[in-house]
Structures are given as C-alpha cells and as structure tokens.
Amino acid sequence: MDVLKPRTESKELLVWRSLHARSELTSDEKYYYRTLEKGYEGELMFDKLTKGLQCDVYILNGLLFEINNSYFQIDTLLIAPQKIYVYDVKNSEGDYLYEAEKFRRLRGGNDIKNPLHQLERCETLLRQFLKKLGYQLPIDSHIVFINPEFTLYQAPHDKPIVFPTQLNQLFQRLNTIPSKLSKRHKDLADQLMAAHQNEYPFCKFPPYQFDQMKKGKLCATCHSVSTFQGDRRLVCDVCGHEETIDAAVLRAVAELRLLFPERKITTNLVYEWCGEGEGGSRKRFVRILRKNLCAKGYGRWIYYE
C-alpha cells in the first residue's frame, strides 16, 4: 500500500468554512456548508481504513478530472495489478428507505440523491479518461456508507453498495489482491495526479466583503473565531485547542489569499484580519511575515509573497 495522493480540503470547503465562521449565512447556506464538512469527515474516516491495507496498491485520494467539458470527482481510487477500484464515500446517518430507486429519509429530514446514478456517471467518464491515456483496466466501483449510524431499509442486493457492517469484509477482500504493481501502474498513477484539477470552476459562494466579515484568528480544529492569545499560544474558547501564534497567523495569511486573491499581503492587512485592535503587537506580525514569507517593495509599500 502506498498513498501517492493524500487527501486535502477542497477550495470550496475552505471558502465555506471561512464564510461560516466570519459571516451570517442563511439556513440553506449553513446546511450546504455542514454537508461539505461532514462529507470530508467521512472521507477521512475511510482514509484511516485504506491506510491499513496490506496489499500492493497505489492510493489516490480526492481526484477531480475533466474530459470533454465534463467534470467528475473520485473520493478514493486504488490502482491494483489487475483492476482499478473506485469508492464514493457517503457520511449520511439515520434511517432511509430504498424505494423506486430513491433514498427516502424516514421520520423527517432530507432525502438523499441517489448516489448510484452519480457513481455510474463517474465510472463511465473514468473509463473514457483511462482510454484517452491508453489504459483499459477494469473498474470496480462502489458507494461506501461509512457512518455506523446509517441504515437503508429494503436495500437492493444487486447494487454496488458497501454498508458500515460490511467494511471489514471489503478490506479483507482487498488484502487478498495477488501479484505486484509494475512501472506501468506507477506511470498511470503519475498521469492521473498530473491530470487532477485543483479547483472545480463552477463553485458558487454568497457575496462577501472584507469590511463586513468578523475579524480574528480561527481555531485550527473547530474553526471558531472565538479565540484568545497569550504571549506565545492561541487558545480556542470553544474546544480548548492550542497552537503557536506563528502558526495561527500563517493560517490567517492563507485564508486571506484564498478569499481575497487580488489583495497584497501587508502587515496592516494581516493585523486587521486577525482582529488585533486591543493592544496587539505589530512587531510580532512583522517578525512572523518576514520569517516565513518573501518581502517585496520598500518602506510603506512592503508586501509579502
């Protein structure tokens, strides 16, 4: 087992995370953000399982491809000697009923769009993509419901679905994969990683402006803006997580670049974004920025890259 592409948060999730912490979202927007966050948590749960594989496979997480102006996403892709395995991970919880090819929520809540339709589209596009690269390996794709609190009544027996109680069986089967990977498999993995798109171009966000957003340093764990700092540490009021001031400021810089790519990173901008109005030291910010970034310009016009 070799994880060639670790999972990272998408730009969409990172932007929504900041907007959730720093602005007033509508109930629909909050629901959409929480869906993204929960989906990512489920993918991380699945990653813990794939990292325990003993078979000879390459693991690529969080892939986004484009072919013929159509985009498709793959949560987890395994390259094995004779086959490619694709897993679409769902972190849904609660009781659902499979009826007329729909996943209906019992006792209130929202229904789930049939993930099998998305999986079928993904497999079709991936097959085209692989053919374009010169590969014709068989594809074995499944929906994985990772949350142990998920139940699907009247579940079809002939659909590629893995339920929480079947996860151990899934990984036992994967660990029996014979043979060894070759250079051609590594070449395929390299080509897939090179073709990965870092950003889905059609993401939509609510309008936001710098002056209207809450200022402060976000907690690295729960992403709350309710934090306070001592001489060297930032502490979260909500979850108690601690980290160095340097790390918190550098995350704030990354957040600014994400939300406002047109703005130059200056000491004053970072100082204001971090909510330093109550006796905060500008010298500390200058030290952190100079130590970790490259200064451009002179005097009052210095900015950092």
XYZ file of N, CA, C and O in Angstrom, residues 108-305:
792
model
N -38.672 12.246 9.057
C -38.207 13.612 8.865
C -36.804 13.699 8.302
O -36.096 12.699 8.178
N -36.383 14.904 7.970
C -35.056 15.111 7.391
C -35.099 15.104 5.876
O -36.164 14.998 5.253
N -33.930 15.236 5.288
C -33.823 15.349 3.843
C -33.505 13.997 3.200
O -32.717 13.209 3.730
N -34.126 13.762 2.041
C -33.797 12.579 1.259
C -32.386 12.718 0.693
O -31.801 13.810 0.678
N -31.817 11.620 0.213
C -30.508 11.619 -0.426
C -30.708 11.442 -1.929
O -31.489 10.591 -2.359
N -30.013 12.255 -2.701
C -29.989 11.996 -4.134
C -29.364 10.627 -4.364
O -28.360 10.289 -3.730
N -29.950 9.863 -5.236
C -29.461 8.507 -5.453
C -27.986 8.523 -5.853
O -27.638 8.921 -6.969
N -27.079 8.100 -4.966
C -25.645 8.155 -5.272
C -25.231 7.155 -6.345
O -24.153 7.287 -6.925
N -26.066 6.171 -6.604
C -25.739 5.181 -7.634
C -25.718 5.811 -9.020
O -24.930 5.405 -9.880
N -26.563 6.798 -9.235
C -26.565 7.493 -10.530
C -25.255 8.248 -10.729
O -24.667 8.233 -11.816
N -24.809 8.919 -9.669
C -23.535 9.647 -9.733
C -22.376 8.685 -9.941
O -21.446 8.967 -10.707
N -22.421 7.544 -9.266
C -21.352 6.555 -9.398
C -21.279 6.013 -10.822
O -20.182 5.832 -11.373
N -22.425 5.752 -11.408
C -22.463 5.244 -12.783
C -21.865 6.259 -13.750
O -21.088 5.906 -14.645
N -22.216 7.540 -13.567
C -21.652 8.595 -14.419
C -20.146 8.675 -14.234
O -19.385 8.783 -15.206
N -19.686 8.615 -12.979
C -18.260 8.689 -12.684
C -17.507 7.552 -13.355
O -16.449 7.764 -13.967
N -18.037 6.339 -13.274
C -17.364 5.188 -13.856
C -17.291 5.304 -15.382
O -16.267 4.975 -15.991
N -18.369 5.802 -15.981
C -18.386 5.971 -17.440
C -17.326 6.975 -17.886
O -16.563 6.718 -18.837
N -17.255 8.111 -17.189
C -16.288 9.141 -17.561
C -14.860 8.688 -17.270
O -13.935 8.990 -18.025
N -14.670 7.959 -16.167
C -13.328 7.463 -15.853
C -12.864 6.473 -16.911
O -11.690 6.484 -17.305
N -13.756 5.629 -17.376
C -13.392 4.663 -18.414
C -12.936 5.402 -19.686
O -11.941 5.026 -20.319
N -13.664 6.468 -20.048
C -13.266 7.279 -21.203
C -11.912 7.939 -20.964
O -11.067 8.003 -21.866
N -11.720 8.414 -19.746
C -10.481 9.107 -19.396
C -9.292 8.161 -19.473
O -8.227 8.506 -20.007
N -9.458 6.957 -18.934
C -8.378 5.975 -18.972
C -8.051 5.564 -20.405
O -6.877 5.392 -20.760
N -9.074 5.403 -21.218
C -8.854 5.044 -22.621
C -8.061 6.127 -23.333
O -7.173 5.840 -24.147
N -8.353 7.372 -23.004
C -7.623 8.501 -23.584
C -6.144 8.454 -23.197
O -5.267 8.855 -23.968
N -5.862 7.950 -21.987
C -4.479 7.833 -21.511
C -3.796 6.558 -22.006
O -2.606 6.367 -21.786
N -4.578 5.686 -22.641
C -4.006 4.452 -23.177
C -4.123 3.255 -22.261
O -3.370 2.286 -22.392
N -5.088 3.275 -21.322
C -5.279 2.172 -20.379
C -6.704 1.628 -20.505
O -7.651 2.382 -20.720
N -6.833 0.330 -20.324
C -8.147 -0.303 -20.380
C -8.333 -1.291 -19.228
O -8.861 -2.380 -19.400
N -7.902 -0.901 -18.054
C -8.077 -1.740 -16.875
C -9.551 -1.780 -16.464
O -10.260 -0.774 -16.565
N -10.038 -2.921 -15.992
C -11.411 -2.996 -15.473
C -11.580 -2.068 -14.268
O -10.627 -1.816 -13.519
N -12.796 -1.564 -14.083
C -13.097 -0.661 -12.976
C -14.125 -1.316 -12.063
O -15.173 -1.789 -12.516
N -13.814 -1.362 -10.778
C -14.724 -1.902 -9.774
C -15.108 -0.744 -8.848
O -14.292 -0.293 -8.043
N -16.329 -0.236 -8.977
C -16.728 0.963 -8.238
C -17.842 0.655 -7.242
O -18.718 -0.180 -7.509
N -17.802 1.339 -6.097
C -18.786 1.114 -5.035
C -19.115 2.427 -4.314
O -18.260 3.313 -4.196
N -20.349 2.508 -3.835
C -20.737 3.510 -2.852
C -20.421 2.944 -1.472
O -20.766 1.795 -1.174
N -19.758 3.723 -0.625
C -19.440 3.284 0.736
C -20.160 4.199 1.726
O -19.905 5.396 1.770
N -21.059 3.630 2.495
C -21.696 4.368 3.588
C -20.862 4.115 4.837
O -20.883 3.026 5.424
N -20.124 5.124 5.237
C -19.103 4.977 6.265
C -19.640 5.149 7.681
O -19.073 4.647 8.642
N -20.757 5.874 7.829
C -21.257 6.200 9.161
C -21.969 4.996 9.781
O -22.907 4.459 9.200
N -21.557 4.562 10.973
C -22.185 3.384 11.600
C -23.642 3.609 11.987
O -24.358 2.648 12.279
N -24.096 4.875 11.981
C -25.484 5.178 12.334
C -26.390 5.213 11.104
O -27.524 5.690 11.184
N -25.919 4.702 9.963
C -26.719 4.696 8.731
C -27.383 3.336 8.536
O -26.756 2.292 8.708
N -28.671 3.390 8.186
C -29.416 2.167 7.861
C -30.252 2.409 6.609
O -30.893 3.465 6.493
N -30.233 1.457 5.700
C -31.049 1.538 4.487
C -31.979 0.325 4.452
O -31.535 -0.810 4.290
N -33.270 0.583 4.607
C -34.256 -0.491 4.554
C -34.601 -0.820 3.107
O -34.575 0.046 2.231
N -34.918 -2.072 2.868
C -35.209 -2.576 1.530
C -34.035 -2.333 0.585
O -34.206 -2.011 -0.592
N -32.837 -2.470 1.139
C -31.633 -2.235 0.333
C -31.547 -3.265 -0.790
O -31.774 -4.457 -0.561
N -31.250 -2.836 -2.002
C -31.117 -3.779 -3.124
C -29.876 -4.644 -2.953
O -28.840 -4.185 -2.482
N -29.981 -5.899 -3.334
C -28.859 -6.824 -3.180
C -27.941 -6.846 -4.400
O -26.846 -7.419 -4.330
N -28.388 -6.225 -5.485
C -27.619 -6.300 -6.726
C -26.957 -4.971 -7.078
O -26.600 -4.732 -8.227
N -26.810 -4.078 -6.105
C -26.202 -2.775 -6.343
C -24.837 -2.700 -5.652
O -24.623 -3.309 -4.604
N -23.902 -1.927 -6.225
C -22.545 -1.828 -5.643
C -22.497 -0.909 -4.428
O -21.957 0.196 -4.467
N -23.088 -1.370 -3.335
C -23.161 -0.586 -2.105
C -22.444 -1.338 -0.984
O -22.644 -2.538 -0.813
N -21.611 -0.616 -0.239
C -20.947 -1.175 0.938
C -21.521 -0.465 2.165
O -21.419 0.758 2.293
N -22.122 -1.234 3.064
C -22.703 -0.681 4.277
C -21.685 -0.740 5.419
O -20.683 -1.464 5.341
N -21.916 0.028 6.488
C -20.937 0.068 7.590
C -20.563 -1.306 8.128
O -19.406 -1.550 8.466
N -21.539 -2.210 8.195
C -21.257 -3.542 8.725
C -20.460 -4.409 7.754
O -20.025 -5.511 8.118
N -20.264 -3.933 6.520
C -19.544 -4.716 5.511
C -18.132 -4.208 5.263
O -17.419 -4.729 4.408
N -17.714 -3.196 6.013
C -16.397 -2.600 5.771
C -15.265 -3.587 6.035
O -14.293 -3.652 5.279
N -15.373 -4.357 7.111
C -14.322 -5.344 7.400
C -14.200 -6.356 6.269
O -13.087 -6.725 5.860
N -15.340 -6.814 5.740
C -15.309 -7.757 4.626
C -14.647 -7.138 3.399
O -13.871 -7.804 2.689
N -14.966 -5.862 3.153
C -14.377 -5.170 1.996
C -12.858 -5.178 2.079
O -12.171 -5.532 1.102
N -12.311 -4.833 3.226
C -10.857 -4.718 3.330
C -10.183 -6.083 3.436
O -9.022 -6.237 3.035
N -10.893 -7.065 3.932
C -10.355 -8.419 3.893
C -10.204 -8.896 2.450
O -9.202 -9.533 2.102
N -11.207 -8.582 1.609
C -11.117 -8.963 0.195
C -9.989 -8.221 -0.506
O -9.236 -8.806 -1.303
N -9.854 -6.923 -0.225
C -8.790 -6.148 -0.864
C -7.415 -6.691 -0.480
O -6.491 -6.697 -1.306
N -7.280 -7.127 0.749
C -5.973 -7.640 1.198
C -5.588 -8.970 0.570
O -4.461 -9.425 0.734
N -6.507 -9.562 -0.150
C -6.185 -10.822 -0.846
C -5.769 -10.578 -2.298
O -5.531 -11.538 -3.035
N -5.679 -9.308 -2.709
C -5.283 -9.000 -4.087
C -3.885 -9.568 -4.351
O -2.925 -9.261 -3.636
N -3.741 -10.404 -5.385
C -2.438 -11.036 -5.658
C -1.537 -10.154 -6.521
O -1.935 -9.090 -6.985
N -0.308 -10.642 -6.734
C 0.630 -10.052 -7.684
C 1.197 -8.726 -7.186
O 0.905 -8.266 -6.092
N 2.047 -8.134 -8.039
C 2.738 -6.906 -7.689
C 2.487 -5.840 -8.750
O 2.251 -6.140 -9.914
N 2.580 -4.592 -8.308
C 2.439 -3.477 -9.247
C 3.713 -3.347 -10.079
O 4.804 -3.676 -9.647
N 3.530 -2.809 -11.289
C 4.652 -2.633 -12.208
C 4.879 -1.144 -12.469
O 4.135 -0.282 -11.986
N 5.894 -0.857 -13.255
C 6.181 0.527 -13.629
C 5.004 1.140 -14.378
O 4.729 2.338 -14.254
N 4.292 0.329 -15.157
C 3.146 0.852 -15.901
C 2.056 1.350 -14.946
O 1.390 2.356 -15.219
N 1.887 0.684 -13.829
C 0.910 1.140 -12.845
C 1.341 2.478 -12.227
O 0.516 3.365 -12.005
N 2.638 2.609 -11.968
C 3.136 3.880 -11.414
C 2.991 4.991 -12.446
O 2.657 6.142 -12.097
N 3.235 4.677 -13.710
C 3.058 5.672 -14.772
C 1.608 6.149 -14.823
O 1.338 7.342 -14.994
N 0.677 5.203 -14.663
C -0.738 5.572 -14.651
C -1.043 6.492 -13.471
O -1.726 7.515 -13.630
N -0.546 6.143 -12.303
C -0.770 6.975 -11.126
C -0.221 8.385 -11.338
O -0.875 9.381 -10.997
N 0.972 8.481 -11.913
C 1.576 9.791 -12.166
C 0.738 10.598 -13.156
O 0.555 11.818 -12.995
N 0.223 9.942 -14.183
C -0.603 10.638 -15.166
C -1.920 11.118 -14.555
O -2.391 12.216 -14.855
N -2.504 10.316 -13.686
C -3.746 10.717 -13.031
C -3.515 11.907 -12.107
O -4.320 12.849 -12.070
N -2.427 11.881 -11.365
C -2.138 13.009 -10.476
C -1.834 14.275 -11.269
O -2.224 15.377 -10.869
N -1.182 14.127 -12.398
C -0.883 15.289 -13.233
C -2.149 15.867 -13.848
O -2.247 17.088 -14.076
N -3.130 15.006 -14.124
C -4.375 15.459 -14.749
C -5.376 16.001 -13.736
O -6.387 16.604 -14.124
N -5.113 15.781 -12.459
C -6.026 16.258 -11.413
C -6.202 17.767 -11.481
O -5.237 18.524 -11.616
N -7.455 18.224 -11.393
C -7.776 19.642 -11.384
C -7.875 20.121 -9.936
O -8.598 19.540 -9.134
N -7.156 21.167 -9.607
C -7.138 21.642 -8.227
C -8.413 22.351 -7.809
O -8.697 22.486 -6.613
N -9.183 22.810 -8.786
C -10.340 23.630 -8.446
C -11.489 23.367 -9.415
O -11.309 23.409 -10.636
N -12.663 23.098 -8.861
C -13.865 22.973 -9.678
C -14.311 24.376 -10.065
O -14.524 25.228 -9.189
N -14.418 24.682 -11.365
C -14.619 26.075 -11.795
C -16.020 26.612 -11.594
O -16.246 27.812 -11.798
N -16.972 25.779 -11.189
C -18.359 26.237 -11.125
C -18.897 26.336 -9.693
O -20.109 26.316 -9.492
N -17.997 26.445 -8.718
C -18.440 26.630 -7.338
C -19.116 27.992 -7.177
O -18.658 28.992 -7.737
N -20.177 28.031 -6.381
C -20.892 29.279 -6.128
C -20.843 29.596 -4.641
O -21.037 28.716 -3.804
N -20.570 30.872 -4.346
C -20.499 31.321 -2.964
C -21.376 32.556 -2.795
O -21.569 33.327 -3.743
N -21.895 32.764 -1.587
C -22.621 34.018 -1.342
C -21.656 35.192 -1.409
O -20.456 35.029 -1.146
N -22.129 36.373 -1.768
C -21.229 37.539 -1.845
C -20.661 37.871 -0.463
O -21.334 37.710 0.558
N -19.411 38.307 -0.433
C -18.793 38.695 0.838
C -17.788 39.808 0.586
O -17.235 39.952 -0.501
N -17.593 40.633 1.626
C -16.654 41.760 1.554
C -15.782 41.771 2.802
O -16.232 41.391 3.895
N -14.569 42.221 2.655
C -13.598 42.231 3.749
C -14.137 42.983 4.957
O -14.067 42.494 6.088
N -14.681 44.173 4.735
C -15.105 45.033 5.845
C -16.275 44.448 6.625
O -16.485 44.819 7.788
N -17.044 43.563 6.003
C -18.248 43.036 6.645
C -18.001 41.697 7.358
O -18.917 41.156 7.971
N -16.802 41.180 7.285
C -16.524 39.868 7.870
C -15.937 40.013 9.273
O -15.213 40.973 9.566
N -16.267 39.049 10.146
C -15.732 39.046 11.505
C -14.218 38.874 11.458
O -13.699 38.068 10.691
N -13.530 39.614 12.290
C -12.078 39.542 12.341
C -11.636 38.703 13.535
O -12.322 38.604 14.540
N -10.475 38.101 13.413
C -9.939 37.265 14.477
C -9.214 36.072 13.891
O -9.279 35.813 12.692
N -8.524 35.335 14.740
C -7.798 34.147 14.305
C -8.691 32.921 14.507
O -9.201 32.697 15.596
N -8.859 32.130 13.477
C -9.703 30.946 13.558
C -8.978 29.809 14.276
O -7.771 29.637 14.136
N -9.748 29.025 15.013
C -9.213 27.814 15.628
C -8.890 26.799 14.540
O -9.672 26.594 13.608
N -7.755 26.147 14.640
C -7.342 25.175 13.624
C -8.155 23.891 13.688
O -8.195 23.137 12.713
N -8.838 23.643 14.803
C -9.570 22.393 14.976
C -11.066 22.543 14.715
O -11.636 21.846 13.877
N -11.727 23.460 15.433
C -13.179 23.615 15.279
C -13.554 24.808 14.407
O -14.737 25.038 14.152
N -12.557 25.590 13.982
C -12.740 26.695 13.036
C -13.585 27.835 13.610
O -14.190 28.597 12.861
N -13.622 27.942 14.927
C -14.328 29.044 15.557
C -13.445 30.287 15.575
O -12.216 30.202 15.643
N -14.085 31.454 15.514
C -13.340 32.704 15.605
C -13.208 33.146 17.066
O -12.568 34.157 17.354
N -13.798 32.382 17.986
C -13.740 32.711 19.415
C -12.444 32.179 20.013
O -12.409 31.121 20.658
N -11.377 32.908 19.806
C -10.064 32.516 20.307
C -9.433 33.680 21.058
O -9.804 34.840 20.867
N -8.497 33.361 21.933
C -7.727 34.404 22.610
C -6.278 33.976 22.653
O -5.963 32.785 22.551
N -5.383 34.926 22.791
C -3.970 34.595 22.754
C -3.229 35.089 23.973
O -3.535 36.130 24.543
N -2.257 34.249 24.378
C -1.342 34.658 25.423
C -0.085 35.201 24.775
O -0.123 35.756 23.676
N 1.046 35.036 25.454
C 2.293 35.552 24.899
C 2.737 34.766 23.674
O 3.243 35.336 22.715
N 2.535 33.443 23.699
C 3.045 32.617 22.603
C 2.012 31.648 22.022
O 2.272 31.027 21.002
N 0.854 31.496 22.668
C -0.104 30.490 22.254
C -1.466 31.111 21.962
O -1.869 32.088 22.598
N -2.159 30.513 20.980
C -3.543 30.865 20.704
C -4.411 29.755 21.273
O -4.157 28.574 21.038
N -5.442 30.120 22.011
C -6.310 29.148 22.676
C -7.742 29.366 22.215
O -8.224 30.502 22.136
N -8.432 28.268 21.924
C -9.819 28.350 21.474
C -10.760 28.316 22.669
O -10.658 27.440 23.527
N -11.697 29.257 22.720
C -12.696 29.302 23.790
C -13.696 28.152 23.684
O -14.320 27.771 24.670
N -13.866 27.614 22.478
C -14.904 26.609 22.243
C -14.406 25.200 22.548
O -15.027 24.454 23.302
N -13.275 24.816 21.949
C -12.801 23.435 22.097
C -11.514 23.308 22.910
O -11.084 22.196 23.216
N -10.872 24.439 23.229
C -9.669 24.405 24.048
C -8.384 24.118 23.290
O -7.319 24.012 23.899
N -8.461 23.992 21.961
C -7.250 23.690 21.186
C -6.246 24.830 21.313
O -6.602 26.007 21.326
N -4.971 24.457 21.385
C -3.892 25.447 21.463
C -2.928 25.272 20.298
O -2.695 24.158 19.822
N -2.377 26.382 19.849
C -1.336 26.350 18.826
C -0.485 27.598 18.960
O -0.839 28.550 19.670
N 0.646 27.624 18.275
C 1.525 28.793 18.350
C 0.906 29.969 17.620
O 0.114 29.802 16.674
N 1.247 31.165 18.042
C 0.764 32.374 17.369
C 1.261 32.404 15.927
O 0.536 32.777 15.014
N 2.504 31.971 15.724
C 3.059 31.965 14.364
C 2.198 31.118 13.426
O 1.861 31.542 12.316
N 1.824 29.923 13.862
C 1.020 29.037 13.021
C -0.338 29.649 12.735
O -0.847 29.569 11.606
N -0.958 30.280 13.736
C -2.273 30.887 13.554
C -2.221 32.046 12.563
O -3.108 32.211 11.721
N -1.162 32.859 12.643
C -1.031 33.998 11.728
C -0.812 33.510 10.300
O -1.390 34.049 9.348
N 0.001 32.486 10.116
C 0.245 31.966 8.769
C -1.022 31.343 8.174
O -1.257 31.433 6.970
N -1.858 30.716 9.002
C -3.137 30.218 8.502
C -4.043 31.376 8.102
O -4.797 31.294 7.124
N -3.968 32.480 8.853
C -4.748 33.668 8.508
C -4.302 34.242 7.160
O -5.124 34.700 6.362
N -3.001 34.201 6.901
C -2.483 34.656 5.607
C -3.020 33.779 4.481
O -3.461 34.269 3.436
N -2.995 32.457 4.689
C -3.518 31.540 3.679
C -5.000 31.795 3.432
O -5.483 31.719 2.292
N -5.728 32.115 4.493
C -7.154 32.402 4.376
C -7.386 33.675 3.564
O -8.285 33.727 2.706
N -6.583 34.699 3.816
C -6.692 35.944 3.050
C -6.427 35.706 1.567
O -7.130 36.225 0.700
N -5.409 34.930 1.268
C -5.082 34.639 -0.126
C -6.213 33.879 -0.810
O -6.480 34.070 -1.999
N -6.872 33.027 -0.061
C -7.970 32.246 -0.612
C -9.189 33.125 -0.893
O -9.788 33.054 -1.972
N -9.558 33.956 0.067
C -10.771 34.756 -0.051
C -10.580 36.017 -0.875
O -11.502 36.458 -1.582
N -9.389 36.608 -0.804
C -9.130 37.884 -1.484
C -7.826 37.807 -2.272
O -6.835 38.457 -1.926
N -7.790 36.999 -3.317
C -6.540 36.803 -4.060
C -6.010 38.074 -4.721
O -4.831 38.149 -5.067
N -6.893 39.072 -4.886
C -6.462 40.306 -5.540
C -5.726 41.245 -4.583
O -5.072 42.204 -5.026
N -5.787 40.997 -3.297
C -5.166 41.887 -2.313
C -3.727 41.480 -2.040
O -3.402 40.295 -1.984
N -2.871 42.467 -1.840
C -1.495 42.203 -1.449
C -1.442 41.962 0.061
O -2.142 42.619 0.832
N -0.605 41.019 0.448
C -0.458 40.671 1.860
C 0.479 41.682 2.523
O 1.696 41.655 2.323
N -0.094 42.589 3.294
C 0.685 43.582 4.030
C 0.523 43.344 5.525
O -0.408 42.659 5.970
N 1.422 43.949 6.293
C 1.326 43.821 7.746
C 0.001 44.359 8.252
O -0.662 43.730 9.088
N -0.420 45.516 7.762
C -1.672 46.115 8.225
C -2.875 45.241 7.890
O -3.809 45.125 8.693
N -2.865 44.623 6.697
C -3.988 43.783 6.296
C -4.099 42.563 7.208
O -5.188 42.238 7.706
N -2.982 41.893 7.455
C -2.993 40.699 8.304
C -3.330 41.081 9.744
O -4.090 40.381 10.431
N -2.794 42.217 10.194
C -3.048 42.715 11.545
C -4.540 42.930 11.766
O -5.108 42.507 12.777
N -5.188 43.572 10.791
C -6.626 43.828 10.904
C -7.431 42.535 10.799
O -8.393 42.313 11.538
N -7.041 41.655 9.876
C -7.772 40.402 9.671
C -7.746 39.538 10.927
O -8.718 38.851 11.244
N -6.650 39.587 11.648
C -6.506 38.793 12.864
C -7.170 39.446 14.075
O -7.074 38.917 15.191
N -7.819 40.613 13.868
C -8.551 41.249 14.953
C -7.680 41.890 15.998
O -8.056 41.982 17.174
N -6.503 42.352 15.594
C -5.552 42.927 16.557
C -5.858 44.402 16.776
O -5.183 45.277 16.248
N -6.905 44.676 17.579
C -7.204 46.067 17.863
C -6.992 46.427 19.307
O -7.038 47.582 19.683
N -6.759 45.396 20.144
C -6.700 45.646 21.571
C -5.278 45.428 22.096
O -5.003 44.543 22.890
N -4.377 46.242 21.601
C -3.019 46.189 22.117
C -2.136 45.147 21.490
O -1.091 44.810 22.038
N -2.541 44.619 20.367
C -1.713 43.641 19.689
C -0.425 44.266 19.178
O -0.368 45.449 18.867
N 0.605 43.481 19.094
C 1.910 43.986 18.693
C 2.123 43.837 17.187
O 2.129 42.723 16.662
N 2.270 44.960 16.489
C 2.567 44.909 15.050
C 3.953 44.313 14.812
O 4.186 43.686 13.785
N 4.861 44.526 15.751
C 6.212 43.995 15.585
C 6.185 42.475 15.475
O 6.942 41.887 14.707
N 5.295 41.843 16.240
C 5.186 40.392 16.173
C 4.756 39.958 14.774
O 5.274 38.994 14.220
N 3.827 40.694 14.172
C 3.348 40.348 12.834
C 4.448 40.559 11.791
O 4.602 39.753 10.878
N 5.196 41.635 11.949
C 6.304 41.883 11.025
C 7.315 40.751 11.114
O 7.801 40.244 10.086
N 7.630 40.321 12.334
C 8.590 39.231 12.523
C 8.109 37.946 11.866
O 8.858 37.262 11.151
N 6.837 37.611 12.082
C 6.291 36.363 11.535
C 6.281 36.405 10.011
O 6.680 35.436 9.341
N 5.847 37.515 9.442
C 5.766 37.623 7.991
C 7.158 37.602 7.352
O 7.379 36.926 6.344
N 8.095 38.313 7.940
C 9.454 38.348 7.378
C 10.154 37.002 7.500
O 10.934 36.612 6.629
N 9.858 36.287 8.576
C 10.499 34.997 8.799
C 9.995 33.934 7.816
O 10.756 33.068 7.384
N 8.723 33.998 7.452
C 8.108 32.912 6.696
C 7.762 33.251 5.257
O 7.498 32.336 4.469
N 7.746 34.545 4.901
C 7.382 34.942 3.548
C 8.478 35.810 2.947
O 9.422 36.209 3.626
N 8.339 36.084 1.661
C 9.330 36.901 0.953
C 8.820 38.325 0.842
O 7.738 38.568 0.277
N 9.584 39.281 1.375
C 9.180 40.688 1.347
C 9.481 41.300 -0.016
O 10.538 41.061 -0.601
N 8.529 42.100 -0.504
C 8.683 42.821 -1.767
C 8.430 44.301 -1.515
O 7.635 44.680 -0.662
N 9.091 45.149 -2.299
C 8.876 46.579 -2.168
C 9.718 47.201 -1.075
O 10.554 46.526 -0.442
N 9.478 48.479 -0.799
C 10.270 49.218 0.172
C 9.366 50.103 1.027
O 8.304 50.551 0.576
N 9.828 50.371 2.259
C 9.152 51.321 3.131
C 7.686 50.997 3.345
O 7.310 49.878 3.684
N 6.843 52.008 3.131
C 5.400 51.831 3.360
C 4.754 50.898 2.355
O 3.625 50.476 2.540
N 5.468 50.564 1.286
C 4.881 49.757 0.208
C 5.320 48.276 0.260
O 5.160 47.544 -0.700
N 5.858 47.877 1.405
C 6.274 46.471 1.538
C 5.051 45.561 1.577
O 4.071 45.837 2.281
N 5.120 44.480 0.838
C 4.107 43.422 0.918
C 4.840 42.079 0.849
O 6.044 42.023 0.622
N 4.116 41.006 1.035
C 4.741 39.691 1.187
C 4.138 38.671 0.225
O 2.946 38.681 -0.058
N 4.995 37.807 -0.277
C 4.557 36.731 -1.155
C 4.989 35.388 -0.596
O 5.886 35.298 0.236
